[in-house]
């Protein structure tokens, strides 16, 4: 079949989010200017750069009662945020934080999660998550929308610090079987990534290996 206009697909449910999968989940924690913590998951999330490392998440708004989503507003106001990665063990508590709470509600408390201090940003991280990325805001974009008042926002941040639980490492590499990150599919479906396959590139050479695995040269850069 060919869908000429994704908005008019003729299927039981819109297949868009079920097609672009799996999507990593960015569990974004922020802190308001008043000091109230916020935590929310975003499946429009990914890494977008290496030098320096950057991530993006897309807080599509507004909130049901109107106004910008708290994660977006806090990231803009404070110029920082934290991305906590969601694992199989955290799936249910992540889902609890996806509810539309009123501004000022602390999702950490609602989900029974522990706040842990970060090093370079004021926003707390999820202590139970094995990976947390401290981020400084780089830019925020608003994309066109064909369904106002819906806002298509993108927030991009530079990763300025990484908290990494050594229990998910094997021989100095992230072990996906120990990590078991959750990924978003379509509808109400999720996937747990617990296995992988290694496929070397056909033009592989040592310099590219060093650049991509970031293990052969100190500082994460390779000089020719």
Backbone as numpy.savetxt, mean C-alpha at the origin, in Angstrom:
# Nx Ny Nz CAx CAy CAz Cx Cy Cz
-15.63 -11.82 -25.90 -16.47 -10.63 -25.90 -15.59 -9.38 -25.90
-16.15 -8.31 -26.36 -15.45 -7.02 -26.37 -16.33 -6.01 -25.65
-15.76 -5.33 -24.67 -16.51 -4.33 -23.91 -16.08 -2.95 -24.42
-16.97 -2.31 -25.13 -16.65 -1.03 -25.75 -16.51 0.09 -24.72
-17.33 0.04 -23.69 -17.30 1.05 -22.62 -17.31 0.32 -21.29
-16.21 0.38 -20.52 -16.14 -0.35 -19.25 -17.26 -0.01 -18.28
-17.91 1.11 -18.45 -19.00 1.49 -17.55 -20.28 0.75 -17.87
-20.34 0.18 -19.08 -21.55 -0.54 -19.51 -21.12 -1.92 -20.00
-20.82 -2.80 -19.05 -20.20 -4.09 -19.36 -21.20 -5.20 -19.62
-22.43 -5.06 -19.15 -23.45 -6.08 -19.39 -23.28 -7.35 -18.57
-22.37 -7.34 -17.62 -22.15 -8.52 -16.78 -22.85 -8.34 -15.43
-22.83 -9.39 -14.65 -23.49 -9.33 -13.34 -22.88 -8.26 -12.44
-21.54 -8.19 -12.45 -20.81 -7.16 -11.73 -19.72 -6.61 -12.63
-19.32 -5.40 -12.37 -18.25 -4.77 -13.15 -16.96 -5.60 -13.01
-16.36 -6.06 -14.13 -15.18 -6.92 -14.05 -13.87 -6.16 -13.86
-13.91 -4.83 -13.85 -12.68 -4.04 -13.87 -11.70 -4.45 -12.78
-12.14 -4.43 -11.52 -11.23 -4.73 -10.42 -10.87 -6.21 -10.35
-11.66 -7.05 -11.00 -11.34 -8.49 -11.03 -10.36 -8.82 -12.14
-10.12 -7.89 -13.04 -9.20 -8.11 -14.16 -7.78 -7.69 -13.79
-7.66 -6.52 -13.19 -6.33 -5.99 -12.83 -5.96 -6.55 -11.45
-5.44 -7.76 -11.44 -5.15 -8.47 -10.19 -3.85 -9.27 -10.34
-3.27 -9.69 -9.20 -3.60 -9.27 -7.84 -3.00 -7.90 -7.54
-3.66 -7.16 -6.67 -3.17 -5.84 -6.30 -2.68 -5.87 -4.86
-1.45 -5.44 -4.59 -0.99 -5.39 -3.20 -1.85 -4.40 -2.41
-1.93 -4.62 -1.13 -2.75 -3.77 -0.26 -1.85 -2.84 0.54
-2.06 -1.56 0.37 -1.34 -0.59 1.17 -2.18 -0.20 2.37
-1.75 -0.62 3.55 -2.48 -0.33 4.79 -1.88 0.94 5.34
-2.51 2.07 5.05 -1.90 3.37 5.28 -2.28 3.94 6.63
-1.27 4.25 7.42 -1.50 4.91 8.71 -1.02 6.35 8.64
-1.82 7.23 9.21 -1.50 8.66 9.23 -1.84 9.22 10.60
-1.46 10.45 10.80 -1.75 11.15 12.05 -2.27 12.53 11.70
-3.41 12.88 12.27 -3.97 14.20 12.00 -3.18 15.26 12.76
-3.41 16.51 12.45 -2.74 17.59 13.16 -3.13 17.62 14.63
-4.32 17.07 14.92 -4.78 17.01 16.31 -4.22 15.81 17.05
-3.44 14.96 16.33 -2.82 13.82 16.97 -3.65 12.55 16.98
-4.72 12.49 16.16 -5.56 11.30 16.08 -5.03 10.39 14.97
-4.80 9.12 15.31 -4.28 8.17 14.33 -5.40 7.67 13.43
-5.05 7.39 12.18 -6.00 6.83 11.22 -5.33 5.68 10.50
-6.11 4.66 10.18 -5.58 3.48 9.49 -6.61 2.97 8.51
-6.22 2.82 7.24 -7.16 2.36 6.22 -6.42 1.62 5.12
-7.05 0.57 4.56 -6.42 -0.20 3.47 -6.79 0.36 2.10
-5.83 0.29 1.18 -6.04 0.75 -0.20 -5.49 -0.30 -1.15
-6.34 -0.76 -2.07 -5.87 -1.76 -3.04 -5.36 -1.12 -4.32
-5.63 0.16 -4.51 -4.93 0.90 -5.56 -3.65 1.42 -4.92
-2.66 0.55 -4.88 -1.40 0.83 -4.20 -0.28 0.06 -4.89
0.90 0.67 -4.94 2.05 -0.05 -5.50 3.32 0.79 -5.35
4.46 0.13 -5.58 5.71 0.84 -5.71 5.81 1.42 -7.10
6.40 2.61 -7.22 6.45 3.27 -8.53 7.84 3.73 -8.93
8.84 3.59 -8.05 10.20 4.04 -8.40 11.21 3.35 -7.49
12.48 3.34 -7.94 13.57 2.72 -7.19 14.55 3.72 -6.60
14.90 4.76 -7.35 15.98 5.67 -6.95 15.50 7.12 -6.89
14.91 7.57 -5.81 14.72 6.84 -4.56 13.45 5.99 -4.63
13.30 5.04 -3.71 12.07 4.23 -3.71 10.85 5.09 -3.40
9.80 4.90 -4.17 8.56 5.63 -3.97 7.38 4.68 -4.08
6.31 5.03 -3.40 5.06 4.27 -3.46 3.92 5.24 -3.75
2.81 4.67 -4.19 1.63 5.49 -4.39 0.42 4.74 -3.83
-0.56 5.50 -3.34 -1.86 4.93 -3.03 -2.93 5.90 -3.50
-4.11 5.38 -3.78 -5.16 6.18 -4.39 -6.39 6.24 -3.48
-6.49 7.29 -2.66 -7.66 7.46 -1.79 -8.82 8.09 -2.55
-9.63 7.26 -3.17 -10.76 7.75 -3.96 -11.82 8.28 -3.01
-12.23 9.50 -3.21 -13.18 10.13 -2.30 -14.43 10.59 -3.03
-15.30 11.28 -2.32 -15.18 11.68 -0.93 -15.69 10.61 0.02
-15.67 10.91 1.32 -16.28 10.03 2.31 -17.80 10.05 2.13
-18.50 9.02 2.60 -19.96 8.99 2.43 -20.65 10.23 2.94
-20.15 10.80 4.04 -20.76 12.00 4.60 -20.21 13.28 3.99
-19.29 13.13 3.01 -18.69 14.27 2.36 -17.33 14.62 2.92
-16.54 15.30 2.13 -15.21 15.69 2.55 -14.16 14.66 2.17
-12.91 15.07 2.21 -11.80 14.20 1.81 -11.64 13.06 2.80
-11.19 11.91 2.29 -10.91 10.79 3.18 -9.79 11.17 4.14
-9.87 10.62 5.35 -8.92 11.01 6.39 -7.48 10.73 5.99
-7.23 9.58 5.35 -5.86 9.24 4.94 -5.30 10.30 4.00
-6.14 10.74 3.07 -5.72 11.75 2.10 -5.48 13.10 2.80
-6.46 13.52 3.59 -6.35 14.81 4.26 -5.13 14.85 5.19
-4.92 13.77 5.95 -3.79 13.74 6.88 -2.45 13.74 6.16
-2.35 12.97 5.07 -1.10 12.91 4.32 -0.75 14.26 3.72
-1.77 14.98 3.24 -1.54 16.30 2.67 -1.13 17.29 3.76
-1.84 17.26 4.87 -1.60 18.24 5.93 -0.25 18.03 6.63
0.10 16.75 6.86 1.33 16.47 7.62 2.52 16.16 6.74
2.26 15.93 5.43 3.33 15.65 4.47 4.02 14.30 4.74
3.31 13.37 5.37 3.91 12.07 5.66 2.83 11.01 5.86
3.23 9.75 5.73 2.34 8.62 5.99 3.18 7.36 6.11
2.55 6.28 6.55 3.22 4.99 6.69 2.41 3.95 5.95
3.08 3.09 5.19 2.41 1.97 4.54 2.79 0.70 5.29
1.80 0.05 5.87 1.98 -1.22 6.55 1.49 -2.33 5.63
2.25 -3.39 5.50 1.85 -4.47 4.61 0.95 -5.46 5.35
-0.05 -5.96 4.63 -1.04 -6.85 5.21 -0.66 -8.30 4.93
-0.61 -9.10 5.97 -0.30 -10.53 5.83 -1.56 -11.36 6.10
-1.43 -12.65 5.84 -2.56 -13.57 6.06 -3.09 -13.45 7.49
-2.19 -13.35 8.46 -2.60 -13.30 9.86 -3.37 -12.01 10.18
-3.17 -10.97 9.39 -3.78 -9.67 9.67 -5.00 -9.38 8.81
-5.43 -10.34 8.01 -6.48 -10.08 7.03 -7.79 -9.60 7.65
-8.21 -10.21 8.75 -9.48 -9.84 9.36 -9.42 -8.45 9.99
-8.31 -8.15 10.64 -8.19 -6.84 11.27 -8.02 -5.74 10.22
-7.36 -6.07 9.10 -7.31 -5.12 7.99 -8.72 -4.80 7.51
-9.54 -5.85 7.38 -10.90 -5.65 6.89 -11.72 -4.78 7.84
-11.50 -4.91 9.14 -12.20 -4.08 10.10 -11.90 -2.60 9.87
-10.68 -2.29 9.48 -10.30 -0.89 9.29 -10.80 -0.31 7.97
-11.42 -1.15 7.14 -11.96 -0.65 5.87 -13.33 -0.01 6.04
-13.92 -0.13 7.23 -15.23 0.46 7.47 -15.14 1.98 7.43
-16.26 2.62 7.11 -16.31 4.08 7.06 -16.59 4.63 8.46
-15.53 4.92 9.18 -15.67 5.51 10.51 -15.71 7.03 10.41
-16.30 7.64 11.39 -16.33 9.10 11.44 -14.93 9.63 11.70
-14.69 10.85 11.27 -13.39 11.48 11.52 -13.13 11.54 13.01
-11.90 11.25 13.40 -11.56 11.26 14.81 -11.59 9.90 15.46
-12.11 8.89 14.75 -12.13 7.53 15.28 -10.78 6.88 15.01
-10.23 6.23 16.02 -8.92 5.58 15.91 -9.13 4.12 15.48
-8.80 3.83 14.21 -8.99 2.47 13.70 -8.06 1.46 14.35
-6.91 1.91 14.84 -6.03 1.01 15.57 -6.79 0.39 16.75
-7.49 1.24 17.49 -8.22 0.77 18.65 -9.39 -0.11 18.25
-10.12 0.27 17.21 -11.27 -0.50 16.77 -10.88 -1.90 16.33
-9.69 -2.04 15.74 -9.25 -3.33 15.22 -8.36 -4.09 16.19
-8.11 -3.53 17.37 -7.28 -4.21 18.35 -5.83 -4.31 17.93
-5.33 -3.27 17.28 -3.95 -3.25 16.79 -3.07 -2.39 17.69
-1.78 -2.71 17.67 -0.83 -2.00 18.50 -0.11 -0.93 17.70
-0.06 0.28 18.24 0.71 1.35 17.60 2.18 1.20 17.98
3.05 1.35 17.00 4.49 1.36 17.24 5.05 2.66 16.67
6.03 3.21 17.35 6.61 4.47 16.91 7.48 4.27 15.68
7.47 5.26 14.82 8.36 5.27 13.66 9.61 6.07 14.03
10.57 6.09 13.11 11.84 6.76 13.36 11.86 8.17 12.77
11.37 8.31 11.53 11.49 9.59 10.83 10.16 10.32 10.62
9.06 9.65 10.90 7.75 10.29 10.75 6.99 10.16 12.07
6.01 11.04 12.27 5.24 11.04 13.51 4.10 10.03 13.50
3.62 9.66 12.32 2.52 8.71 12.25 2.96 7.35 12.79
2.08 6.65 13.48 2.45 5.33 14.01 2.38 4.26 12.94
3.05 3.16 13.18 2.95 2.00 12.31 2.22 0.88 13.05
1.80 -0.13 12.29 1.14 -1.29 12.88 2.21 -2.24 13.39
2.31 -2.40 14.70 3.36 -3.23 15.28 3.27 -4.67 14.82
2.05 -5.15 14.55 1.85 -6.55 14.16 2.26 -6.84 12.72
2.45 -5.80 11.91 2.84 -6.01 10.51 4.35 -6.22 10.40
4.79 -7.19 9.59 6.23 -7.43 9.46 6.96 -6.40 8.60
6.22 -5.58 7.89 6.83 -4.57 7.02 6.07 -3.25 7.15
6.81 -2.19 7.36 6.21 -0.86 7.39 7.15 0.10 6.68
6.60 0.92 5.82 7.37 1.87 5.03 7.07 3.29 5.50
8.07 3.95 6.05 7.90 5.34 6.44 8.03 6.20 5.18
7.05 7.07 4.94 7.02 7.82 3.69 6.88 9.32 3.92
7.58 10.08 3.08 7.45 11.53 3.04 6.74 11.90 1.74
5.73 12.73 1.84 4.94 13.11 0.67 5.80 13.74 -0.41
5.64 13.27 -1.64 6.31 13.85 -2.80 5.33 14.74 -3.57
4.17 14.19 -3.87 3.15 14.96 -4.59 1.81 14.27 -4.45
0.77 15.00 -4.73 -0.59 14.46 -4.78 -1.24 14.95 -6.07
-1.92 14.05 -6.73 -2.54 14.37 -8.02 -4.04 14.10 -7.96
-4.79 14.84 -8.72 -6.21 14.56 -8.87 -6.48 14.28 -10.35
-6.90 13.06 -10.64 -7.19 12.66 -12.00 -8.62 13.04 -12.38
-8.91 13.10 -13.68 -10.28 13.42 -14.10 -11.27 12.37 -13.60
-12.51 12.78 -13.43 -13.57 11.86 -13.02 -14.75 12.01 -13.96
-15.45 10.89 -14.21 -16.67 10.96 -15.02 -17.90 10.71 -14.15
-17.69 10.72 -12.82 -18.81 10.48 -11.90 -18.69 11.36 -10.67
-18.71 12.69 -10.85 -18.63 13.56 -9.69 -19.83 13.29 -8.76
-19.65 13.44 -7.45 -18.52 14.06 -6.75 -17.36 13.12 -6.44
-17.33 11.94 -7.05 -16.21 11.03 -6.82 -14.90 11.69 -7.27
-13.88 11.61 -6.42 -12.58 12.17 -6.71 -11.56 11.06 -6.90
-10.78 11.13 -7.96 -9.73 10.15 -8.22 -8.39 10.76 -7.81
-8.00 10.50 -6.57 -6.78 11.08 -6.02 -5.64 10.07 -6.01
-4.43 10.54 -6.22 -3.23 9.71 -6.11 -2.24 10.43 -5.20
-1.73 9.72 -4.23 -0.72 10.25 -3.31 0.58 9.48 -3.53
1.66 10.19 -3.76 2.96 9.57 -3.99 3.91 9.99 -2.88
4.59 9.02 -2.30 5.52 9.32 -1.23 6.86 8.64 -1.43
7.91 9.28 -0.95 9.24 8.68 -0.96 9.41 7.84 0.30
9.89 6.62 0.12 10.14 5.74 1.26 11.46 6.16 1.91
11.39 6.66 3.12 12.58 7.17 3.79 13.04 6.27 4.93
12.31 5.19 5.16 12.69 4.24 6.20 11.85 2.98 6.09
12.44 1.83 6.37 11.74 0.56 6.27 11.91 -0.24 7.55
10.80 -0.67 8.12 10.81 -1.59 9.25 10.58 -2.99 8.69
11.51 -3.89 8.92 11.46 -5.22 8.33 11.70 -6.28 9.41
10.71 -7.12 9.62 10.82 -8.20 10.59 11.73 -9.28 10.03
12.81 -9.55 10.70 13.80 -10.50 10.19 13.26 -11.93 10.14
12.12 -12.17 10.74 11.53 -13.51 10.70 11.00 -13.88 9.32
10.84 -12.88 8.44 10.38 -13.22 7.09 11.55 -13.31 6.10
12.78 -13.31 6.63 13.97 -13.43 5.79 14.54 -14.84 5.83
15.07 -15.26 4.69 15.84 -16.50 4.59 17.08 -16.21 3.77
18.25 -16.42 4.36 19.53 -16.14 3.68 19.58 -14.71 3.14
19.04 -13.78 3.89 19.11 -12.37 3.51 18.11 -11.93 2.47
17.19 -12.81 2.08 16.17 -12.46 1.09 14.79 -12.59 1.73
13.85 -11.76 1.27 12.48 -11.88 1.74 11.91 -13.21 1.27
11.44 -14.01 2.20 10.90 -15.34 1.91 9.38 -15.22 1.83
8.84 -15.36 0.63 7.41 -15.13 0.42 6.56 -16.12 1.20
7.09 -17.33 1.43 6.35 -18.34 2.19 6.24 -17.95 3.66
7.20 -17.18 4.16 7.14 -16.69 5.53 6.39 -15.38 5.62
6.48 -14.59 4.59 5.85 -13.27 4.53 4.33 -13.40 4.39
3.87 -14.13 3.39 2.47 -14.39 3.08 1.63 -13.11 3.00
2.01 -12.18 2.10 1.24 -10.95 1.96 -0.12 -11.21 1.31
-1.08 -10.41 1.69 -2.41 -10.49 1.09 -2.48 -9.57 -0.13
-3.30 -9.97 -1.09 -3.51 -9.18 -2.30 -5.01 -9.08 -2.57
-5.42 -7.98 -3.15 -6.84 -7.75 -3.45 -7.16 -8.26 -4.83
-8.29 -8.93 -4.94 -8.83 -9.36 -6.22 -10.09 -8.54 -6.48
-10.99 -9.05 -7.32 -12.24 -8.36 -7.57 -13.29 -8.73 -6.54
-14.43 -8.01 -6.61 -15.57 -8.31 -5.76 -15.15 -8.22 -4.28
-15.44 -9.26 -3.47 -14.98 -9.29 -2.08 -13.88 -10.32 -1.89
-13.13 -10.57 -2.92 -12.14 -11.65 -2.91 -10.73 -11.14 -2.67
-9.94 -12.02 -2.03 -8.53 -11.74 -1.75 -7.70 -12.97 -2.11
-6.40 -12.77 -2.20 -5.47 -13.88 -2.40 -4.34 -13.74 -1.40
-3.77 -14.88 -1.03 -2.60 -14.88 -0.16 -1.43 -15.39 -1.00
-0.37 -14.60 -1.11 0.80 -14.99 -1.90 1.74 -15.77 -1.00
1.84 -17.07 -1.23 2.70 -17.91 -0.38 3.63 -18.82 -1.17
3.69 -18.63 -2.48 4.63 -19.40 -3.30 5.07 -18.54 -4.47
6.18 -18.91 -5.07 6.71 -18.12 -6.19 7.50 -19.02 -7.12
7.81 -18.48 -8.29 8.64 -19.18 -9.26 9.71 -18.20 -9.75
10.93 -18.66 -9.89 12.02 -17.82 -10.37 12.21 -18.01 -11.87
12.16 -16.91 -12.61 12.33 -16.95 -14.07 13.38 -15.91 -14.44
14.63 -16.32 -14.64 15.68 -15.36 -15.01 15.37 -14.69 -16.34
15.72 -13.42 -16.45 15.55 -12.73 -17.72 16.52 -13.28 -18.75
16.13 -13.31 -20.02 17.01 -13.87 -21.05 18.29 -13.07 -21.27
18.26 -11.79 -20.94 19.46 -10.95 -21.12 20.15 -10.68 -19.80
19.98 -11.59 -18.85 20.52 -11.39 -17.51 22.03 -11.25 -17.52
22.53 -10.31 -16.75 23.97 -10.17 -16.54 24.21 -9.73 -15.11
25.42 -9.91 -14.58 25.67 -9.62 -13.17 25.33 -8.21 -12.72
25.54 -7.23 -13.60 25.26 -5.86 -13.21 23.77 -5.64 -12.99
22.96 -6.26 -13.84 21.52 -6.14 -13.67 21.05 -6.86 -12.42
21.68 -8.00 -12.13 21.34 -8.71 -10.91 21.63 -7.83 -9.71
22.77 -7.17 -9.71 23.16 -6.30 -8.61 22.18 -5.15 -8.45
21.76 -4.58 -9.57 20.85 -3.44 -9.52 19.47 -3.85 -9.02
19.00 -5.02 -9.43 17.64 -5.42 -9.09 17.54 -6.04 -7.70
18.51 -6.80 -7.29 18.46 -7.43 -5.97 19.06 -6.55 -4.89
19.83 -5.54 -5.30 20.40 -4.59 -4.36 21.20 -5.29 -3.26
22.06 -6.24 -3.70 22.78 -7.01 -2.69 24.28 -7.05 -2.90
24.77 -6.60 -4.07 26.19 -6.75 -4.37 27.01 -5.50 -4.07
26.33 -4.35 -4.03 27.05 -3.10 -3.80 26.46 -2.37 -2.60
27.29 -1.86 -1.71 26.74 -1.09 -0.56 26.06 0.18 -1.04
25.02 0.56 -0.32 24.31 1.79 -0.67 23.25 1.58 -1.71
23.14 0.37 -2.24 22.07 0.08 -3.17 22.26 0.58 -4.58
23.48 1.00 -4.94 23.72 1.48 -6.29 24.85 0.69 -6.92
24.80 0.57 -8.21 25.82 -0.17 -8.94 26.55 0.80 -9.88
27.87 0.82 -9.80 28.64 1.68 -10.70 29.33 0.80 -11.72
29.41 1.31 -12.95 29.99 0.51 -14.02 31.51 0.55 -14.02
